[in-house]
Steps between C-alpha positions, in 0.01 A plus 500: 500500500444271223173514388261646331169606634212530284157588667152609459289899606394219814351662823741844574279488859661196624873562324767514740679822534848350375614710190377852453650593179302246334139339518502329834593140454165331423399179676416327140896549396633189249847482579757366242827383531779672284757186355831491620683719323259813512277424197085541506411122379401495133123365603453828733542728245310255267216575773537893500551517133171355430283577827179690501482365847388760716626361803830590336538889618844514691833337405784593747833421453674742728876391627540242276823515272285452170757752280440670175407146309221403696370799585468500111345222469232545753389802279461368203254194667336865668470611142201268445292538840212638588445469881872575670450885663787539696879368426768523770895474429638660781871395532508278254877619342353584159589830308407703227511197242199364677333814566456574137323118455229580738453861332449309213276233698322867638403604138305160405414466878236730642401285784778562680472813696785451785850424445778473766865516440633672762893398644589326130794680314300701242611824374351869426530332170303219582 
């Protein structure tokens, strides 16, 4: 995968049954393209730094080689926002570097209530 897919609460009724750990993928998903080399573009997190957009609940960015860096940088532009609930980083190849930026993102963050991470290479010290 190389995207990222940011969606809305939309109608759970008429979701398709396609990823059960997660909200079911919503029929008003915005999917964006990740740049070449792995990177979020700039303007994205521009968008989810400064969004009170409520269609903006769900960013997924599950099996997509984002590392420690981005992963970074995505929470601090989470810092700042007041409508994303639920983040998802499964298998992303980050590690305990960019577990401790989105604890930090957590602590000025209370909108986010549900954070995946599962199959990246963090530690019990993580």
């Amino acid at each position: 995968q190389d995207e990222i897919m940011m969606t809305d609460g939309g109608d759970k009724s008429r979701q398709p049954k396609q990823q059960s750990h997660l909200p079911q993928t919503h029929k008003n998903a915005t999917r964006i393209q990740l740049t070449s080399n792995n990177k979020i573009p700039s303007q994205i997190l521009n968008v989810i730094s400064s969004s009170t957009d409520p269609s903006i609940t769900l960013i997924e960015l599950d099996k997509n080689p984002l590392g420690d860096s981005e992963v970074s940088r995505l929470a601090h532009a989470l810092m700042t926002n007041t409508t994303v609930q639920t983040v998802s980083l499964r298998n992303c190849k980050i590690t305990d570097r960019a577990v401790q930026a989105l604890a930090d993102c957590l602590q000025r963050n209370a909108t986010i209530t549900s954070l995946h991470l599962d199959a990246n290479r963090i530690t019990r010290e993580g």
